PDB file of C-alpha atoms in Angstrom:
ATOM      1  CA  MET A1169     -23.277  66.917 163.552  1.00  0.00           C
ATOM      2  CA  ARG A1170     -24.344  63.335 163.000  1.00  0.00           C
ATOM      3  CA  SER A1171     -21.788  60.546 162.996  1.00  0.00           C
ATOM      4  CA  ALA A1172     -20.838  58.714 159.812  1.00  0.00           C
ATOM      5  CA  GLU A1173     -22.993  55.735 160.794  1.00  0.00           C
ATOM      6  CA  GLU A1174     -25.986  58.004 161.273  1.00  0.00           C
ATOM      7  CA  LYS A1175     -25.451  59.395 157.768  1.00  0.00           C
ATOM      8  CA  ILE A1176     -26.299  56.074 156.169  1.00  0.00           C
ATOM      9  CA  ILE A1177     -29.031  56.146 153.538  1.00  0.00           C
ATOM     10  CA  GLU A1178     -31.394  53.230 153.012  1.00  0.00           C
ATOM     11  CA  ARG A1179     -32.294  52.971 149.379  1.00  0.00           C
ATOM     12  CA  CYS A1180     -32.276  49.453 147.954  1.00  0.00           C
ATOM     13  CA  ASN A1181     -34.826  46.849 146.855  1.00  0.00           C
ATOM     14  CA  HIS A1182     -33.957  44.661 149.834  1.00  0.00           C
ATOM     15  CA  SER A1183     -33.404  47.621 152.185  1.00  0.00           C
ATOM     16  CA  VAL A1184     -29.674  46.900 152.507  1.00  0.00           C
ATOM     17  CA  ARG A1185     -27.757  49.194 154.822  1.00  0.00           C
ATOM     18  CA  LEU A1186     -24.658  50.695 153.297  1.00  0.00           C
ATOM     19  CA  ARG A1187     -22.024  53.367 153.257  1.00  0.00           C
ATOM     20  CA  ASN A1188     -19.609  54.331 150.506  1.00  0.00           C
ATOM     21  CA  SER A1189     -17.129  57.153 149.906  1.00  0.00           C
ATOM     22  CA  VAL A1190     -15.756  59.264 147.108  1.00  0.00           C
ATOM     23  CA  GLN A1191     -12.457  61.046 147.606  1.00  0.00           C
ATOM     24  CA  SER A1192     -12.508  64.794 148.329  1.00  0.00           C
ATOM     25  CA  ASP A1193     -15.561  66.558 146.875  1.00  0.00           C
ATOM     26  CA  HIS A1194     -15.465  64.888 143.485  1.00  0.00           C
ATOM     27  CA  ALA A1195     -18.024  62.156 142.838  1.00  0.00           C
ATOM     28  CA  PHE A1196     -18.412  60.121 139.688  1.00  0.00           C
ATOM     29  CA  THR A1197     -21.226  57.646 139.160  1.00  0.00           C
ATOM     30  CA  ARG A1198     -22.327  55.547 136.223  1.00  0.00           C
ATOM     31  CA  VAL A1199     -25.314  53.187 136.346  1.00  0.00           C
ATOM     32  CA  GLU A1200     -25.274  50.681 133.493  1.00  0.00           C
ATOM     33  CA  GLY A1201     -28.959  49.770 133.565  1.00  0.00           C
ATOM     34  CA  ASP A1202     -30.304  53.269 133.388  1.00  0.00           C
ATOM     35  CA  GLN A1203     -27.210  54.831 131.890  1.00  0.00           C
ATOM     36  CA  VAL A1204     -26.800  57.490 134.506  1.00  0.00           C
ATOM     37  CA  PHE A1205     -23.721  59.661 134.493  1.00  0.00           C
ATOM     38  CA  THR A1206     -23.065  61.905 137.496  1.00  0.00           C
ATOM     39  CA  ARG A1207     -20.173  64.082 138.558  1.00  0.00           C
ATOM     40  CA  VAL A1208     -20.109  66.177 141.687  1.00  0.00           C
ATOM     41  CA  GLN A1209     -17.548  68.983 141.950  1.00  0.00           C
ATOM     42  CA  GLY A1210     -17.516  71.146 145.053  1.00  0.00           C
ATOM     43  CA  GLY A1211     -21.116  72.093 145.768  1.00  0.00           C
ATOM     44  CA  GLN A1212     -22.190  71.446 142.194  1.00  0.00           C
ATOM     45  CA  ALA A1213     -23.711  68.138 141.063  1.00  0.00           C
ATOM     46  CA  PHE A1214     -24.101  67.222 137.421  1.00  0.00           C
ATOM     47  CA  THR A1215     -26.343  64.338 136.468  1.00  0.00           C
ATOM     48  CA  HIS A1216     -27.101  62.997 133.033  1.00  0.00           C
ATOM     49  CA  VAL A1217     -29.668  60.275 132.417  1.00  0.00           C
ATOM     50  CA  GLN A1218     -29.436  59.116 128.830  1.00  0.00           C
ATOM     51  CA  SER A1219     -32.770  57.363 128.670  1.00  0.00           C
ATOM     52  CA  ASP A1220     -34.828  60.504 129.235  1.00  0.00           C
ATOM     53  CA  GLN A1221     -32.003  62.936 128.445  1.00  0.00           C
ATOM     54  CA  ALA A1222     -32.339  64.652 131.807  1.00  0.00           C
ATOM     55  CA  PHE A1223     -29.698  66.942 133.223  1.00  0.00           C
ATOM     56  CA  THR A1224     -29.704  68.098 136.839  1.00  0.00           C
ATOM     57  CA  ARG A1225     -27.432  70.452 138.696  1.00  0.00           C
ATOM     58  CA  VAL A1226     -27.578  70.878 142.439  1.00  0.00           C
ATOM     59  CA  GLN A1227     -25.782  73.600 144.328  1.00  0.00           C
ATOM     60  CA  GLY A1228     -25.838  74.395 148.028  1.00  0.00           C
ATOM     61  CA  ASP A1229     -27.938  72.268 150.361  1.00  0.00           C
ATOM     62  CA  GLN A1230     -30.327  71.071 147.658  1.00  0.00           C
ATOM     63  CA  VAL A1231     -31.052  67.406 147.104  1.00  0.00           C
ATOM     64  CA  PHE A1232     -31.523  65.768 143.722  1.00  0.00           C
ATOM     65  CA  LYS A1233     -33.023  62.307 143.294  1.00  0.00           C
ATOM     66  CA  PRO A1234     -33.408  60.997 139.774  1.00  0.00           C
ATOM     67  CA  VAL A1235     -34.991  57.570 140.016  1.00  0.00           C
ATOM     68  CA  GLN A1236     -35.147  55.223 137.051  1.00  0.00           C
ATOM     69  CA  GLY A1237     -36.875  51.909 137.637  1.00  0.00           C
ATOM     70  CA  ASP A1238     -35.213  50.535 140.734  1.00  0.00           C
ATOM     71  CA  GLN A1239     -32.080  52.677 140.171  1.00  0.00           C
ATOM     72  CA  ALA A1240     -31.995  55.449 142.792  1.00  0.00           C
ATOM     73  CA  PHE A1241     -29.366  58.121 143.103  1.00  0.00           C
ATOM     74  CA  THR A1242     -29.246  60.595 146.021  1.00  0.00           C
ATOM     75  CA  ARG A1243     -26.780  63.212 147.181  1.00  0.00           C
ATOM     76  CA  VAL A1244     -27.404  65.427 150.160  1.00  0.00           C
ATOM     77  CA  GLU A1245     -25.119  68.439 150.251  1.00  0.00           C
ATOM     78  CA  GLY A1246     -25.769  69.341 153.869  1.00  0.00           C
ATOM     79  CA  ASP A1247     -24.739  65.964 155.290  1.00  0.00           C
ATOM     80  CA  GLN A1248     -22.348  65.235 152.433  1.00  0.00           C
ATOM     81  CA  VAL A1249     -23.887  61.839 151.734  1.00  0.00           C
ATOM     82  CA  PHE A1250     -23.586  60.187 148.325  1.00  0.00           C
ATOM     83  CA  THR A1251     -25.684  57.129 147.515  1.00  0.00           C
ATOM     84  CA  ARG A1252     -26.178  55.063 144.415  1.00  0.00           C
ATOM     85  CA  VAL A1253     -28.501  52.066 144.331  1.00  0.00           C
ATOM     86  CA  GLN A1254     -28.519  49.663 141.417  1.00  0.00           C
ATOM     87  CA  GLY A1255     -30.763  46.666 141.819  1.00  0.00           C
ATOM     88  CA  VAL A1256     -29.606  45.025 145.068  1.00  0.00           C
ATOM     89  CA  GLN A1257     -26.263  46.861 144.969  1.00  0.00           C
ATOM     90  CA  ALA A1258     -25.907  49.987 147.024  1.00  0.00           C
ATOM     91  CA  PHE A1259     -23.015  52.408 147.067  1.00  0.00           C
ATOM     92  CA  THR A1260     -22.838  55.251 149.574  1.00  0.00           C
ATOM     93  CA  HIS A1261     -20.186  57.810 150.302  1.00  0.00           C
ATOM     94  CA  VAL A1262     -19.917  59.793 153.521  1.00  0.00           C
ATOM     95  CA  GLN A1263     -17.250  62.417 153.086  1.00  0.00           C
ATOM     96  CA  SER A1264     -16.585  63.028 156.772  1.00  0.00           C
ATOM     97  CA  ASP A1265     -14.893  59.734 157.623  1.00  0.00           C
ATOM     98  CA  GLN A1266     -13.736  58.826 154.125  1.00  0.00           C
ATOM     99  CA  ALA A1267     -15.137  55.304 154.492  1.00  0.00           C
ATOM    100  CA  PHE A1268     -15.973  53.100 151.558  1.00  0.00           C
ATOM    101  CA  THR A1269     -18.536  50.278 151.742  1.00  0.00           C
ATOM    102  CA  ARG A1270     -20.110  48.140 149.076  1.00  0.00           C
ATOM    103  CA  VAL A1271     -23.117  46.016 149.880  1.00  0.00           C
ATOM    104  CA  GLN A1272     -24.318  43.352 147.483  1.00  0.00           C
ATOM    105  CA  GLY A1273     -26.856  40.861 148.737  1.00  0.00           C
ATOM    106  CA  ASP A1274     -25.560  39.803 152.139  1.00  0.00           C
ATOM    107  CA  GLN A1275     -21.908  40.533 151.385  1.00  0.00           C
ATOM    108  CA  VAL A1276     -20.257  43.602 152.803  1.00  0.00           C
ATOM    109  CA  PHE A1277     -16.666  44.785 152.567  1.00  0.00           C
ATOM    110  CA  THR A1278     -15.360  47.995 154.150  1.00  0.00           C
ATOM    111  CA  PRO A1279     -11.808  49.321 153.883  1.00  0.00           C
ATOM    112  CA  VAL A1280     -11.076  52.353 156.038  1.00  0.00           C
ATOM    113  CA  GLN A1281      -8.218  54.475 154.819  1.00  0.00           C
ATOM    114  CA  GLY A1282      -7.027  55.497 158.258  1.00  0.00           C
ATOM    115  CA  ASP A1283      -6.001  52.032 159.482  1.00  0.00           C
ATOM    116  CA  GLN A1284      -4.962  50.693 156.062  1.00  0.00           C
ATOM    117  CA  ALA A1285      -7.611  48.010 155.827  1.00  0.00           C
ATOM    118  CA  PHE A1286      -7.503  45.275 153.212  1.00  0.00           C
ATOM    119  CA  THR A1287     -10.636  43.349 152.152  1.00  0.00           C
ATOM    120  CA  ARG A1288     -11.505  40.911 149.440  1.00  0.00           C
ATOM    121  CA  VAL A1289     -14.939  39.394 148.871  1.00  0.00           C
ATOM    122  CA  GLU A1290     -14.894  36.244 146.727  1.00  0.00           C
ATOM    123  CA  GLY A1291     -18.587  36.252 145.881  1.00  0.00           C
ATOM    124  CA  ASP A1292     -18.457  39.654 144.291  1.00  0.00           C
ATOM    125  CA  GLN A1293     -14.828  39.237 143.284  1.00  0.00           C
ATOM    126  CA  VAL A1294     -13.839  42.520 144.861  1.00  0.00           C
ATOM    127  CA  PHE A1295     -10.255  43.408 145.662  1.00  0.00           C
ATOM    128  CA  THR A1296      -9.543  46.528 147.695  1.00  0.00           C
ATOM    129  CA  ARG A1297      -6.326  47.800 149.203  1.00  0.00           C
ATOM    130  CA  VAL A1298      -5.992  51.008 151.198  1.00  0.00           C
ATOM    131  CA  GLN A1299      -2.598  52.352 152.038  1.00  0.00           C
ATOM    132  CA  GLY A1300      -2.305  55.742 153.659  1.00  0.00           C
ATOM    133  CA  GLY A1301      -4.185  58.232 151.510  1.00  0.00           C
ATOM    134  CA  GLN A1302      -4.163  55.893 148.511  1.00  0.00           C
ATOM    135  CA  ALA A1303      -7.022  53.523 147.830  1.00  0.00           C
ATOM    136  CA  PHE A1304      -6.826  50.804 145.180  1.00  0.00           C
ATOM    137  CA  THR A1305      -9.966  48.872 144.251  1.00  0.00           C
ATOM    138  CA  HIS A1306     -10.326  46.173 141.660  1.00  0.00           C
ATOM    139  CA  VAL A1307     -13.605  44.500 140.861  1.00  0.00           C
ATOM    140  CA  ARG A1308     -12.924  41.530 138.644  1.00  0.00           C
ATOM    141  CA  ARG A1309     -16.407  41.097 137.363  1.00  0.00           C
ATOM    142  CA  ASP A1310     -16.522  44.426 135.547  1.00  0.00           C
ATOM    143  CA  GLN A1311     -12.738  44.863 135.557  1.00  0.00           C
ATOM    144  CA  ALA A1312     -12.789  48.092 137.505  1.00  0.00           C
ATOM    145  CA  PHE A1313      -9.654  49.714 138.858  1.00  0.00           C
ATOM    146  CA  THR A1314      -9.673  52.750 141.085  1.00  0.00           C
ATOM    147  CA  ARG A1315      -6.815  54.743 142.501  1.00  0.00           C
ATOM    148  CA  VAL A1316      -7.362  57.588 144.933  1.00  0.00           C
ATOM    149  CA  GLN A1317      -4.452  59.765 145.970  1.00  0.00           C
ATOM    150  CA  GLY A1318      -5.148  63.042 147.731  1.00  0.00           C
ATOM    151  CA  GLU A1319      -7.608  64.808 145.444  1.00  0.00           C
ATOM    152  CA  GLN A1320      -6.627  62.708 142.453  1.00  0.00           C
ATOM    153  CA  VAL A1321      -8.958  59.930 141.352  1.00  0.00           C
ATOM    154  CA  PHE A1322      -8.048  57.552 138.545  1.00  0.00           C
ATOM    155  CA  MET A1323     -10.635  54.980 137.490  1.00  0.00           C
ATOM    156  CA  PRO A1324     -10.630  53.016 134.254  1.00  0.00           C
ATOM    157  CA  VAL A1325     -13.292  50.344 133.986  1.00  0.00           C
ATOM    158  CA  GLU A1326     -12.542  47.689 131.398  1.00  0.00           C
ATOM    159  CA  GLY A1327     -15.984  46.089 131.251  1.00  0.00           C
ATOM    160  CA  ASP A1328     -17.965  49.144 130.215  1.00  0.00           C
ATOM    161  CA  GLN A1329     -14.777  50.992 129.228  1.00  0.00           C
ATOM    162  CA  ALA A1330     -15.227  53.919 131.538  1.00  0.00           C
ATOM    163  CA  PHE A1331     -12.214  56.096 132.281  1.00  0.00           C
ATOM    164  CA  THR A1332     -12.222  58.796 134.955  1.00  0.00           C
ATOM    165  CA  HIS A1333      -9.439  61.029 136.140  1.00  0.00           C
ATOM    166  CA  VAL A1334     -10.058  63.719 138.705  1.00  0.00           C
ATOM    167  CA  GLN A1335      -7.205  66.033 139.670  1.00  0.00           C
ATOM    168  CA  SER A1336      -8.206  68.925 141.933  1.00  0.00           C
ATOM    169  CA  ASP A1337     -11.101  70.397 139.968  1.00  0.00           C
ATOM    170  CA  GLN A1338     -10.188  68.764 136.662  1.00  0.00           C
ATOM    171  CA  ALA A1339     -12.132  65.671 135.648  1.00  0.00           C
ATOM    172  CA  PHE A1340     -11.627  63.525 132.615  1.00  0.00           C
ATOM    173  CA  THR A1341     -14.122  60.780 131.760  1.00  0.00           C
ATOM    174  CA  ARG A1342     -14.585  58.506 128.814  1.00  0.00           C
ATOM    175  CA  VAL A1343     -17.345  55.906 128.696  1.00  0.00           C
ATOM    176  CA  GLN A1344     -17.010  53.494 125.788  1.00  0.00           C
ATOM    177  CA  GLY A1345     -20.196  51.538 126.389  1.00  0.00           C
ATOM    178  CA  ASP A1346     -22.508  54.531 126.170  1.00  0.00           C
ATOM    179  CA  GLN A1347     -19.912  56.321 124.041  1.00  0.00           C
ATOM    180  CA  VAL A1348     -19.819  59.472 126.090  1.00  0.00           C
ATOM    181  CA  PHE A1349     -16.605  61.462 126.484  1.00  0.00           C
ATOM    182  CA  THR A1350     -16.711  64.216 129.134  1.00  0.00           C
ATOM    183  CA  PRO A1351     -13.838  66.081 130.721  1.00  0.00           C
ATOM    184  CA  LEU A1352     -14.848  68.849 133.113  1.00  0.00           C
ATOM    185  CA  GLN A1353     -12.312  71.504 134.064  1.00  0.00           C
ATOM    186  CA  GLY A1354     -13.583  74.260 136.309  1.00  0.00           C
ATOM    187  CA  GLY A1355     -16.304  75.968 134.301  1.00  0.00           C
ATOM    188  CA  GLN A1356     -15.381  74.095 131.153  1.00  0.00           C
ATOM    189  CA  ALA A1357     -17.674  71.346 129.885  1.00  0.00           C
ATOM    190  CA  PHE A1358     -16.506  68.896 127.245  1.00  0.00           C
ATOM    191  CA  THR A1359     -18.768  66.264 125.729  1.00  0.00           C
ATOM    192  CA  ARG A1360     -18.430  63.832 122.891  1.00  0.00           C
ATOM    193  CA  VAL A1361     -21.247  61.467 121.914  1.00  0.00           C
ATOM    194  CA  GLU A1362     -20.184  58.742 119.493  1.00  0.00           C
ATOM    195  CA  GLY A1363     -23.680  57.751 118.425  1.00  0.00           C
ATOM    196  CA  ASP A1364     -24.556  61.173 117.103  1.00  0.00           C
ATOM    197  CA  GLN A1365     -20.909  61.968 116.473  1.00  0.00           C
ATOM    198  CA  VAL A1366     -21.185  65.324 118.108  1.00  0.00           C
ATOM    199  CA  PHE A1367     -18.269  66.987 119.831  1.00  0.00           C
ATOM    200  CA  THR A1368     -18.998  69.996 122.004  1.00  0.00           C
ATOM    201  CA  ARG A1369     -16.806  72.053 124.290  1.00  0.00           C
ATOM    202  CA  VAL A1370     -18.144  74.971 126.291  1.00  0.00           C
ATOM    203  CA  GLN A1371     -15.700  77.348 127.918  1.00  0.00           C
ATOM    204  CA  GLY A1372     -17.265  80.397 129.558  1.00  0.00           C
ATOM    205  CA  GLY A1373     -19.397  81.971 126.865  1.00  0.00           C
ATOM    206  CA  GLN A1374     -17.651  80.101 124.094  1.00  0.00           C
ATOM    207  CA  ALA A1375     -19.064  76.968 122.520  1.00  0.00           C
ATOM    208  CA  PHE A1376     -17.086  74.612 120.348  1.00  0.00           C
ATOM    209  CA  THR A1377     -18.828  71.902 118.320  1.00  0.00           C
ATOM    210  CA  HIS A1378     -17.358  69.272 116.054  1.00  0.00           C
ATOM    211  CA  VAL A1379     -19.512  66.925 113.974  1.00  0.00           C
ATOM    212  CA  GLN A1380     -17.484  64.062 112.564  1.00  0.00           C
ATOM    213  CA  SER A1381     -19.886  63.168 109.808  1.00  0.00           C
ATOM    214  CA  ASP A1382     -19.228  66.319 107.764  1.00  0.00           C
ATOM    215  CA  GLN A1383     -15.883  67.134 109.401  1.00  0.00           C
ATOM    216  CA  ALA A1384     -17.176  70.544 110.449  1.00  0.00           C
ATOM    217  CA  PHE A1385     -15.766  72.504 113.347  1.00  0.00           C
ATOM    218  CA  THR A1386     -17.672  75.478 114.724  1.00  0.00           C
ATOM    219  CA  ARG A1387     -16.642  77.967 117.326  1.00  0.00           C
ATOM    220  CA  VAL A1388     -19.247  80.359 118.648  1.00  0.00           C
ATOM    221  CA  GLN A1389     -18.097  83.390 120.617  1.00  0.00           C
ATOM    222  CA  GLY A1390     -20.761  85.950 121.423  1.00  0.00           C
ATOM    223  CA  ASP A1391     -22.513  86.537 118.118  1.00  0.00           C
ATOM    224  CA  GLN A1392     -19.569  85.427 116.007  1.00  0.00           C
ATOM    225  CA  VAL A1393     -19.291  82.052 114.395  1.00  0.00           C
ATOM    226  CA  PHE A1394     -16.018  80.574 113.177  1.00  0.00           C
ATOM    227  CA  THR A1395     -15.902  77.409 111.017  1.00  0.00           C
ATOM    228  CA  PRO A1396     -12.459  76.169 109.970  1.00  0.00           C
ATOM    229  CA  VAL A1397     -12.212  73.159 107.662  1.00  0.00           C
ATOM    230  CA  GLN A1398     -10.832  69.994 109.313  1.00  0.00           C
ATOM    231  CA  GLY A1399      -8.181  69.365 106.679  1.00  0.00           C
ATOM    232  CA  ASP A1400      -5.847  67.546 109.049  1.00  0.00           C
ATOM    233  CA  GLN A1401      -8.508  65.239 110.459  1.00  0.00           C
ATOM    234  CA  VAL A1402      -8.120  61.614 109.417  1.00  0.00           C
ATOM    235  CA  GLU A1403     -11.050  59.422 110.393  1.00  0.00           C
ATOM    236  CA  GLY A1404      -9.101  56.174 110.126  1.00  0.00           C
ATOM    237  CA  ASP A1405      -6.568  57.259 112.718  1.00  0.00           C
ATOM    238  CA  GLN A1406      -9.242  59.006 114.750  1.00  0.00           C
ATOM    239  CA  VAL A1407      -7.411  62.306 114.934  1.00  0.00           C
ATOM    240  CA  PHE A1408      -9.192  65.294 116.370  1.00  0.00           C
ATOM    241  CA  THR A1409      -7.831  68.817 116.347  1.00  0.00           C
ATOM    242  CA  ARG A1410      -9.283  71.893 117.997  1.00  0.00           C
ATOM    243  CA  VAL A1411      -7.954  75.340 117.205  1.00  0.00           C
ATOM    244  CA  GLN A1412      -8.534  78.141 119.694  1.00  0.00           C
ATOM    245  CA  GLY A1413      -6.913  81.386 118.707  1.00  0.00           C
ATOM    246  CA  GLY A1414      -3.296  80.563 117.983  1.00  0.00           C
ATOM    247  CA  GLN A1415      -3.424  77.313 119.971  1.00  0.00           C
ATOM    248  CA  ALA A1416      -4.111  73.945 118.448  1.00  0.00           C
ATOM    249  CA  PHE A1417      -5.172  70.899 120.488  1.00  0.00           C
ATOM    250  CA  THR A1418      -5.005  67.433 118.998  1.00  0.00           C
ATOM    251  CA  HIS A1419      -6.222  64.144 120.419  1.00  0.00           C
ATOM    252  CA  VAL A1420      -5.286  60.824 118.821  1.00  0.00           C
ATOM    253  CA  GLN A1421      -7.447  58.051 120.160  1.00  0.00           C
ATOM    254  CA  ARG A1422      -5.396  55.132 118.854  1.00  0.00           C
ATOM    255  CA  ASP A1423      -2.321  55.740 121.006  1.00  0.00           C
ATOM    256  CA  GLN A1424      -4.110  57.923 123.517  1.00  0.00           C
ATOM    257  CA  ALA A1425      -1.794  60.855 122.790  1.00  0.00           C
ATOM    258  CA  PHE A1426      -2.703  64.422 123.422  1.00  0.00           C
ATOM    259  CA  THR A1427      -0.865  67.222 121.651  1.00  0.00           C
ATOM    260  CA  ARG A1428      -1.014  70.916 122.334  1.00  0.00           C
ATOM    261  CA  VAL A1429       0.496  73.293 119.815  1.00  0.00           C
ATOM    262  CA  GLN A1430       1.088  76.841 120.885  1.00  0.00           C
ATOM    263  CA  ASP A1431       2.917  79.070 118.425  1.00  0.00           C
ATOM    264  CA  GLU A1432       6.145  77.137 117.675  1.00  0.00           C
ATOM    265  CA  GLN A1433       5.977  74.759 120.627  1.00  0.00           C
ATOM    266  CA  VAL A1434       4.454  71.289 120.764  1.00  0.00           C
ATOM    267  CA  PHE A1435       3.485  69.712 124.073  1.00  0.00           C
ATOM    268  CA  MET A1436       2.774  65.982 124.233  1.00  0.00           C
ATOM    269  CA  PRO A1437       1.755  64.455 127.540  1.00  0.00           C
ATOM    270  CA  ALA A1438       1.258  60.682 127.527  1.00  0.00           C
ATOM    271  CA  GLN A1439      -1.573  59.192 129.555  1.00  0.00           C
ATOM    272  CA  GLY A1440       0.336  56.106 130.638  1.00  0.00           C
ATOM    273  CA  ASP A1441       3.028  57.704 132.797  1.00  0.00           C
ATOM    274  CA  GLN A1442       1.523  61.157 132.847  1.00  0.00           C
ATOM    275  CA  ALA A1443       4.665  62.513 131.206  1.00  0.00           C
ATOM    276  CA  PHE A1444       4.821  65.980 129.668  1.00  0.00           C
ATOM    277  CA  THR A1445       7.300  66.668 126.857  1.00  0.00           C
ATOM    278  CA  LEU A1446       8.213  69.878 125.039  1.00  0.00           C
ATOM    279  CA  VAL A1447       8.923  69.113 121.371  1.00  0.00           C
ATOM    280  CA  PRO A1448       9.957  71.616 118.635  1.00  0.00           C
ATOM    281  CA  ALA A1449       7.099  72.274 116.266  1.00  0.00           C
ATOM    282  CA  HIS A1450       8.893  71.028 113.155  1.00  0.00           C
ATOM    283  CA  GLN A1451      10.488  67.937 114.696  1.00  0.00           C
TER     284      GLN A1451
END
């Protein structure tokens, strides 16, 4: 088995050497220039390139390399190496040693989680703190904040308004710049594209699609199609409700509230403190 240093990938315009890490087996990547969205869960890799609308899934020891201009993305399952190259910026993750390295030009910073390293690079305005199993990274230029705790990854990015939460095999991502909303949970895929105003959720063999323009909601199960009218949906408040069987799910974008209604019970977890509250249905 090669060492972490031998697992380094060279892919950059100026051939910069780099390493980078993503916690556990979940990887999330977004490249602004080429608008690449990638999530890796277990042995499965999902890649979406908006410019050419390409979607790639890699499972096992396969390697996928979508290259767009000078933007290269590579993940090798066998060696567990994750690399993203954007211009002269290279990001690589080697899962074995859980090391994180960012190389931009001639500036390199590397916090290692084991010895609780702390690094700040003024040129790139990068702030990183590693404490035990928790890693906190703030990049002032694009206002990125990352928190890694165990298998939980929390990353909102203010500049391009990307929000990612990975908890075990549950991922939640919202990208404001490209207006893509994608939570992945096990075999469930959830996508919302603001430009086309299409909302789609796929769970097993069931597909759910919501188009905001005509307020239509469609559920496809086997050969059956269900279309309830979105009477409760108010566009001004940006309220979205999905009904599955006897369960209703509501998402309010303004206060970032999420409501789950099951029979007579209402559950409202808040994103800020991750609280979960049971509320009577008619309260």
